[in-house]
mmCIF file of C-alpha atoms in Angstrom:
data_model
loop_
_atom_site.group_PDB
_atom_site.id
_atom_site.type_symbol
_atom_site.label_atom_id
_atom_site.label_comp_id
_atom_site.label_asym_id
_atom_site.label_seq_id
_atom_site.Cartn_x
_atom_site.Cartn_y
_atom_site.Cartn_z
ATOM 1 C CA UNK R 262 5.717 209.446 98.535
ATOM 2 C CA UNK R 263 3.162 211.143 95.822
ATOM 3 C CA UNK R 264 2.844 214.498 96.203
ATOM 4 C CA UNK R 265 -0.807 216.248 95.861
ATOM 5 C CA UNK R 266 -2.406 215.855 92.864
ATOM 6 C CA UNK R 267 -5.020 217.535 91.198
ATOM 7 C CA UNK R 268 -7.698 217.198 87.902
ATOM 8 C CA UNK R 269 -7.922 218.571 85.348
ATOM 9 C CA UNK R 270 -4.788 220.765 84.441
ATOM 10 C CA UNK R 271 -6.965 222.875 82.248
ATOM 11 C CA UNK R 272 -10.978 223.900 81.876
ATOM 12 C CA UNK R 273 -13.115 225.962 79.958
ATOM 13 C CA UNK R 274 -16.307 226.617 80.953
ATOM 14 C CA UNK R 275 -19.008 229.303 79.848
ATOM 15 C CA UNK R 276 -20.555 231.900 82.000
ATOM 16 C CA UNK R 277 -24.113 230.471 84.070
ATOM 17 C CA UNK R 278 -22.476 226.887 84.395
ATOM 18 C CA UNK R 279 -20.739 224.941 86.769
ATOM 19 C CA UNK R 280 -17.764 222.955 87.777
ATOM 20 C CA UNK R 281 -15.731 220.593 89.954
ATOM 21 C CA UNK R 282 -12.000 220.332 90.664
ATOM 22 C CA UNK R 283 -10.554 217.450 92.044
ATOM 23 C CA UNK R 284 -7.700 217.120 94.521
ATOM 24 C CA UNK R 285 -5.589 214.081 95.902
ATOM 25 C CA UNK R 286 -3.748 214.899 99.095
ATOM 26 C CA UNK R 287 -0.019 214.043 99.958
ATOM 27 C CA UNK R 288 -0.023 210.799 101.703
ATOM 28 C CA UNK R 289 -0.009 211.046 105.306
ATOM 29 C CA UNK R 290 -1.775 214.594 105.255
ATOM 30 C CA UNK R 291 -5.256 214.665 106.686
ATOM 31 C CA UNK R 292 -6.335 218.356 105.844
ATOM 32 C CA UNK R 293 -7.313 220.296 102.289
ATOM 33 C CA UNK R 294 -7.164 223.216 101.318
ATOM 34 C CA UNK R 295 -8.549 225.359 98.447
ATOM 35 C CA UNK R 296 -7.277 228.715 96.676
ATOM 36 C CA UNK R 297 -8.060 230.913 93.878
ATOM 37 C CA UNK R 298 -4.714 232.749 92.455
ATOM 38 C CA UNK R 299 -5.948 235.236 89.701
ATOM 39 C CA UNK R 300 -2.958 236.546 87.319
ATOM 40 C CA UNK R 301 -0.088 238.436 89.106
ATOM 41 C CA UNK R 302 -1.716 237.947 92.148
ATOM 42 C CA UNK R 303 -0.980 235.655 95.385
ATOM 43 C CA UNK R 304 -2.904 232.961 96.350
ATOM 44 C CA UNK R 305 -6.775 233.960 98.129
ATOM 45 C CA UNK R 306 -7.907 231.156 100.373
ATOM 46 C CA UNK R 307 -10.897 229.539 100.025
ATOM 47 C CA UNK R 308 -12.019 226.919 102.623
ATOM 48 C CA UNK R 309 -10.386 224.202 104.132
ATOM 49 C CA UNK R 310 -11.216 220.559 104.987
ATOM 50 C CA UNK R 311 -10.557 218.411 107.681
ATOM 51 C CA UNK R 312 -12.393 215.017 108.884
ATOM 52 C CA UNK R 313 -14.713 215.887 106.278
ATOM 53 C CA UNK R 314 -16.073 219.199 107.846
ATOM 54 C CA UNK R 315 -15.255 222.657 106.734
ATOM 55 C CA UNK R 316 -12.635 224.052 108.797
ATOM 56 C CA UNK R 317 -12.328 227.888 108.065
ATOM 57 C CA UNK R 318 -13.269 229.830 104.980
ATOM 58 C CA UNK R 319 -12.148 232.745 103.312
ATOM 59 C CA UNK R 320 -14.266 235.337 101.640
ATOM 60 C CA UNK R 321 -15.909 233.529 99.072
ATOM 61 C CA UNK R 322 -19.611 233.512 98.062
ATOM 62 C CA UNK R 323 -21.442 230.511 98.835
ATOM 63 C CA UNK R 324 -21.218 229.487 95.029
ATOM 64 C CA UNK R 325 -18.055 228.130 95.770
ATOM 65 C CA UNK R 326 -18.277 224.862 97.749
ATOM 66 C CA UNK R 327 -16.572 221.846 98.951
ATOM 67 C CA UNK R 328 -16.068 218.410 99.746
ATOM 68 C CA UNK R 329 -13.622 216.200 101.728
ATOM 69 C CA UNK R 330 -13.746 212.331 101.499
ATOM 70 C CA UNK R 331 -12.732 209.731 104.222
ATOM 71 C CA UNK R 332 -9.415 209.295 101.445
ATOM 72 C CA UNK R 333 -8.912 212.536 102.530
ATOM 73 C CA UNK R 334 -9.248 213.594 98.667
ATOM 74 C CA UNK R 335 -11.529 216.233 97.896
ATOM 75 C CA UNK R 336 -13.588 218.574 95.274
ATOM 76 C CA UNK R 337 -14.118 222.291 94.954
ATOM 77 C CA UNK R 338 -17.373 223.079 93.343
ATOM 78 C CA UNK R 339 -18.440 226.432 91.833
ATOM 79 C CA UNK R 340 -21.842 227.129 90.250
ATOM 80 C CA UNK R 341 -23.033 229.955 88.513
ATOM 81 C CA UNK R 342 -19.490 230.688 86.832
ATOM 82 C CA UNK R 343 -18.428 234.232 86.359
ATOM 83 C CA UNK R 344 -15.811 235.966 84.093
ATOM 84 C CA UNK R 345 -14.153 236.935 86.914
ATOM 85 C CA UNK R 346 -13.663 233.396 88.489
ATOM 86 C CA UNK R 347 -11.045 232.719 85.995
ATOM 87 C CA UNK R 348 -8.244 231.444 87.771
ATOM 88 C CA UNK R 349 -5.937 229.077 88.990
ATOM 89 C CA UNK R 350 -7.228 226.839 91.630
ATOM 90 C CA UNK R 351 -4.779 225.434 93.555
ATOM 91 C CA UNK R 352 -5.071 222.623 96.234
ATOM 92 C CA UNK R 353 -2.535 222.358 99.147
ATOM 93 C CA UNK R 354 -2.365 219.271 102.006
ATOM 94 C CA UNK R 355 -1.160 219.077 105.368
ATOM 95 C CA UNK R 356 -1.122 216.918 108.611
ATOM 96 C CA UNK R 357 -3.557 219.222 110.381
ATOM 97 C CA UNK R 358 -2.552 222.833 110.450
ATOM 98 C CA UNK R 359 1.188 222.555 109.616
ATOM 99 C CA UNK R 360 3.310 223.565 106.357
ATOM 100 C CA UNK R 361 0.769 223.391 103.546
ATOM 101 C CA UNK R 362 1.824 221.588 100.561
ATOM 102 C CA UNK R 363 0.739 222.380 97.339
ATOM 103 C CA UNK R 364 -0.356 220.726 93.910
ATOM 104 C CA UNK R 365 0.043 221.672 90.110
ATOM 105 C CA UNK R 366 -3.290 224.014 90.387
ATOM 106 C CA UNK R 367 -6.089 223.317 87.661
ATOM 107 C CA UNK R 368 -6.049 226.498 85.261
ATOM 108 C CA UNK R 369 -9.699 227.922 84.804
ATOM 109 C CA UNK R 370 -11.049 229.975 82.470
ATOM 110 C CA UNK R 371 -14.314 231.033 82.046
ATOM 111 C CA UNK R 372 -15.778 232.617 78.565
ATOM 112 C CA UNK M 175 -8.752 242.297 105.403
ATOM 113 C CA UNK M 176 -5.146 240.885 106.772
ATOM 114 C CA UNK M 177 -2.624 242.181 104.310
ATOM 115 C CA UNK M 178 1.235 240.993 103.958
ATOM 116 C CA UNK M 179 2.988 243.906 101.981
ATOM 117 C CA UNK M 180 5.954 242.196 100.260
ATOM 118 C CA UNK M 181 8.896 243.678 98.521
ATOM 119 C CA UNK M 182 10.343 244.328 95.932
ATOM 120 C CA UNK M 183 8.048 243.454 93.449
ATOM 121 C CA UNK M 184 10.478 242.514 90.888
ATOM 122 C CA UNK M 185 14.151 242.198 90.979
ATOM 123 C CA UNK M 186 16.518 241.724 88.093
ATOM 124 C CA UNK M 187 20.180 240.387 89.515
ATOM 125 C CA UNK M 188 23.392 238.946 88.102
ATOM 126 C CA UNK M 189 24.404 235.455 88.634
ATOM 127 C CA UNK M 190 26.143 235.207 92.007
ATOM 128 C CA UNK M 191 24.786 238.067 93.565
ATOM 129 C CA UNK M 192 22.708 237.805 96.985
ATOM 130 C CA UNK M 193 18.990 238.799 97.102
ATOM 131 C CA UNK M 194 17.143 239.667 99.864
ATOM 132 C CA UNK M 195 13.360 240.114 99.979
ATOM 133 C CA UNK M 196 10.871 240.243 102.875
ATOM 134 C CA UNK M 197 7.357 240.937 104.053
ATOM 135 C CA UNK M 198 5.723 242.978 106.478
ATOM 136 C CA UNK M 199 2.060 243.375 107.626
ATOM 137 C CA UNK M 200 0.335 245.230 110.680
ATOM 138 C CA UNK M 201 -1.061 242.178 112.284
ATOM 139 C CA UNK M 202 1.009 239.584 114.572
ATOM 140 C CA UNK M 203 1.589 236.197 112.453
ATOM 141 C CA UNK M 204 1.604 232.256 114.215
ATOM 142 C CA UNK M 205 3.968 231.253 111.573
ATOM 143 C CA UNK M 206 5.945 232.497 108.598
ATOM 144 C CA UNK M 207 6.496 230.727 105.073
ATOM 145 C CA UNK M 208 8.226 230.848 101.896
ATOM 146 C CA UNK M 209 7.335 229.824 98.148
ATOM 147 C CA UNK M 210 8.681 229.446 95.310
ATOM 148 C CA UNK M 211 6.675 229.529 92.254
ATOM 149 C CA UNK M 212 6.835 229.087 88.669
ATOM 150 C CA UNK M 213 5.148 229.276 85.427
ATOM 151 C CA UNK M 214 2.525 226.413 85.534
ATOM 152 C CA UNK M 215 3.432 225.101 88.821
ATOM 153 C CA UNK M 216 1.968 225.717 92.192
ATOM 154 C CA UNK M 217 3.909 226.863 94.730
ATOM 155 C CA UNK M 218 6.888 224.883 96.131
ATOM 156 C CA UNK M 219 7.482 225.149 100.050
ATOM 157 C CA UNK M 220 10.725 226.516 100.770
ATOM 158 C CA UNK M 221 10.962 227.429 103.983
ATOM 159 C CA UNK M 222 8.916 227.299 107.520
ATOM 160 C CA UNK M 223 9.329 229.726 110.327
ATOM 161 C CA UNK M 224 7.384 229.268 113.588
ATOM 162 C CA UNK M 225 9.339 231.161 116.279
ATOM 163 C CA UNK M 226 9.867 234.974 116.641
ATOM 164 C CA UNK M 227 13.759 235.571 116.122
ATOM 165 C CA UNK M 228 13.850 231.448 114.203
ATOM 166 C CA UNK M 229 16.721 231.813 111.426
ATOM 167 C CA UNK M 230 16.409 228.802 109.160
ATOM 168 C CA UNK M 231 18.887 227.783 106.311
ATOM 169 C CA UNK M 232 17.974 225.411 103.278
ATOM 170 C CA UNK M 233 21.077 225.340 101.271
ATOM 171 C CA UNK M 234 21.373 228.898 99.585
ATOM 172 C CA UNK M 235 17.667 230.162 101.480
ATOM 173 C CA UNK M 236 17.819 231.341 104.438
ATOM 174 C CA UNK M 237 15.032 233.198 106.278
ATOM 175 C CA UNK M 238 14.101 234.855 109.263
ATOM 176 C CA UNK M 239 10.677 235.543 111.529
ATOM 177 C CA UNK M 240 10.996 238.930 112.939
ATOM 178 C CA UNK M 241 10.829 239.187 116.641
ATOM 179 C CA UNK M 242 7.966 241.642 116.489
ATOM 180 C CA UNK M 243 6.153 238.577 114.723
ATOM 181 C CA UNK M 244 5.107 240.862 111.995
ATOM 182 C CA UNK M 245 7.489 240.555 109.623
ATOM 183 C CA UNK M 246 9.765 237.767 107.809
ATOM 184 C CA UNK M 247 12.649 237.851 105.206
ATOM 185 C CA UNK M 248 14.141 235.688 102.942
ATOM 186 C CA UNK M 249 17.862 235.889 101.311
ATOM 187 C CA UNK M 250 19.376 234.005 98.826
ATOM 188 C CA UNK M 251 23.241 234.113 98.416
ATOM 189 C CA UNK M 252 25.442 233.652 95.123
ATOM 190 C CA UNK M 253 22.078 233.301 92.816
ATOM 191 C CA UNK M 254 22.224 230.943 89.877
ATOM 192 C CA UNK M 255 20.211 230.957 86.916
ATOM 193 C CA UNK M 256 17.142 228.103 87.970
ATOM 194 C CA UNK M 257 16.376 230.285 91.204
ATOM 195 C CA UNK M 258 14.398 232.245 88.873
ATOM 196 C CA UNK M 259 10.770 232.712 89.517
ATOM 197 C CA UNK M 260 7.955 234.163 91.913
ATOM 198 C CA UNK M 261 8.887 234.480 95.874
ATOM 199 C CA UNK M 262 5.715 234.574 98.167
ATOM 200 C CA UNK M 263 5.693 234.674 101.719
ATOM 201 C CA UNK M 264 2.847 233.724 103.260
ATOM 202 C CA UNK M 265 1.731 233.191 107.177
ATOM 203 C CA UNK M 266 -1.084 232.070 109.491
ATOM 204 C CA UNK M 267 -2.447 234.726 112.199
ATOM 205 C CA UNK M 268 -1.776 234.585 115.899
ATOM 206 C CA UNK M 269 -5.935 234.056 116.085
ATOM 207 C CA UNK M 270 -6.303 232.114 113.108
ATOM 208 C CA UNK M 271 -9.273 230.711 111.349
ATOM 209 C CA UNK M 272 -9.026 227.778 110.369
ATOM 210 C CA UNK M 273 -5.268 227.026 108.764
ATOM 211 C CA UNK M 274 -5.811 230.128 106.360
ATOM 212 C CA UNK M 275 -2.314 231.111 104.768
ATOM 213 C CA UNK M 276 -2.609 234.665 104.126
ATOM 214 C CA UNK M 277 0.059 235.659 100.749
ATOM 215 C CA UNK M 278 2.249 238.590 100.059
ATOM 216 C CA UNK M 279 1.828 239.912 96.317
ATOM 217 C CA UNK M 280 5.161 237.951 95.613
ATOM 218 C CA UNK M 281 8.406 238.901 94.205
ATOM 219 C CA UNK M 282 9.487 237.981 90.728
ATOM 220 C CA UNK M 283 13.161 237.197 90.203
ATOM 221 C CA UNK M 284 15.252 236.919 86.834
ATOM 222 C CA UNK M 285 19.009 236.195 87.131
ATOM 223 C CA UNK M 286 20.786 236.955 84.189
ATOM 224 C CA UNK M 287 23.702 234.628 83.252
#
């Protein structure tokens, strides 16, 4: 069974521009969700996904947007980067609402 | 916002001791869980709670969702070296939006050989 994947491990992007983070979900596991950990913190949620619609979001600016695919895969898109949305962005699948499984996290950083 | 306070922040133990840690918040929680993570990983699912007074055991873990549904702990017993790392709890809300897991501040762990 693969677990959830995401791309890339690592970005650096410049103030002003944008970017997308992909995710894979666990197979068998029909719901995404996104979340920013900043150093030394916990993880913030984002949004999550499921059948494609947005099912719950967290407080977030409307910069940061999503995707979800019929796959069930999906992207987290921010635009107009800030310093302070350097992060790690982790991804985390589940069937529906249950125990939320997590990926590697794709390590932000933002100059 | 929600909040889950979670303590201690840090803990520095001998091999083979126990550890207990646990979080608390003002709100009611649907479910209780527990992470382990480490440097460069995300976090690993540990443990899953979904009943007030549910005591669940995976080998060493154990953990507990309080009865008033607003609290949770987790102990680990005779500690070895690899259990080092950072301990979150997290939890959904009784009235919750959307399958948001709301995360304690965590609780780092060394074990000293």
């Amino acid at each position: 069974e693969t677990g959830v994947t995401q791309s890339p491990t690592h970005l650096i992007k410049t103030r002003g521009q944008q970017v997308t983070l992909r995710c894979s979900s666990q197979s068998g596991h029909n719901t995404v969700s996104w979340y920013q950990q900043a150093l030394g913190q916990g993880p913030q949620f984002i949004f999550q996904y499921y059948r494609e619609e947005e099912n719950g979001r967290g407080n977030f600016p409307p910069r940061f947007s999503g995707l979800q695919f019929p796959n069930y895969s999906s992207e987290l898109n921010v635009n107009a980067l800030e310093l302070d949305d350097s992060a790690l962005y982790l991804c985390a699948s589940s069937r529906t609402q249950s125990e939320q499984y997590f990926g590697p996290g794709t390590r932000l950083t933002v100059t | 916002g929600q909040q889950l306070n979670q303590s201690p922040q840090s803990m520095f133990i001998q091999e083979g001791e126990d550890v207990s840690m646990n979080c608390t918040s003002s709100s009611i929680f649907n479910t209780w869980l527990w992470y382990k993570q480490e440097p460069g990983e995300g976090p690993v699912l540990l443990i899953a709670l979904y009943k007030a007074g549910e005591l669940t055991s995976n080998g060493r873990l154990t953990a507990q969702f309080g009865i008033t549904r607003k609290d949770s702990f987790l102990n680990i017993s005779a500690s070895i070296p690899s259990d080092v790392g950072i301990y979150f709890c997290a939890g959904t809300l009784i009235y919750n939006q959307g399958g948001k897991l709301i995360f304690g501040q965590g609780t780092e762990l060394s074990v000293k050989p």
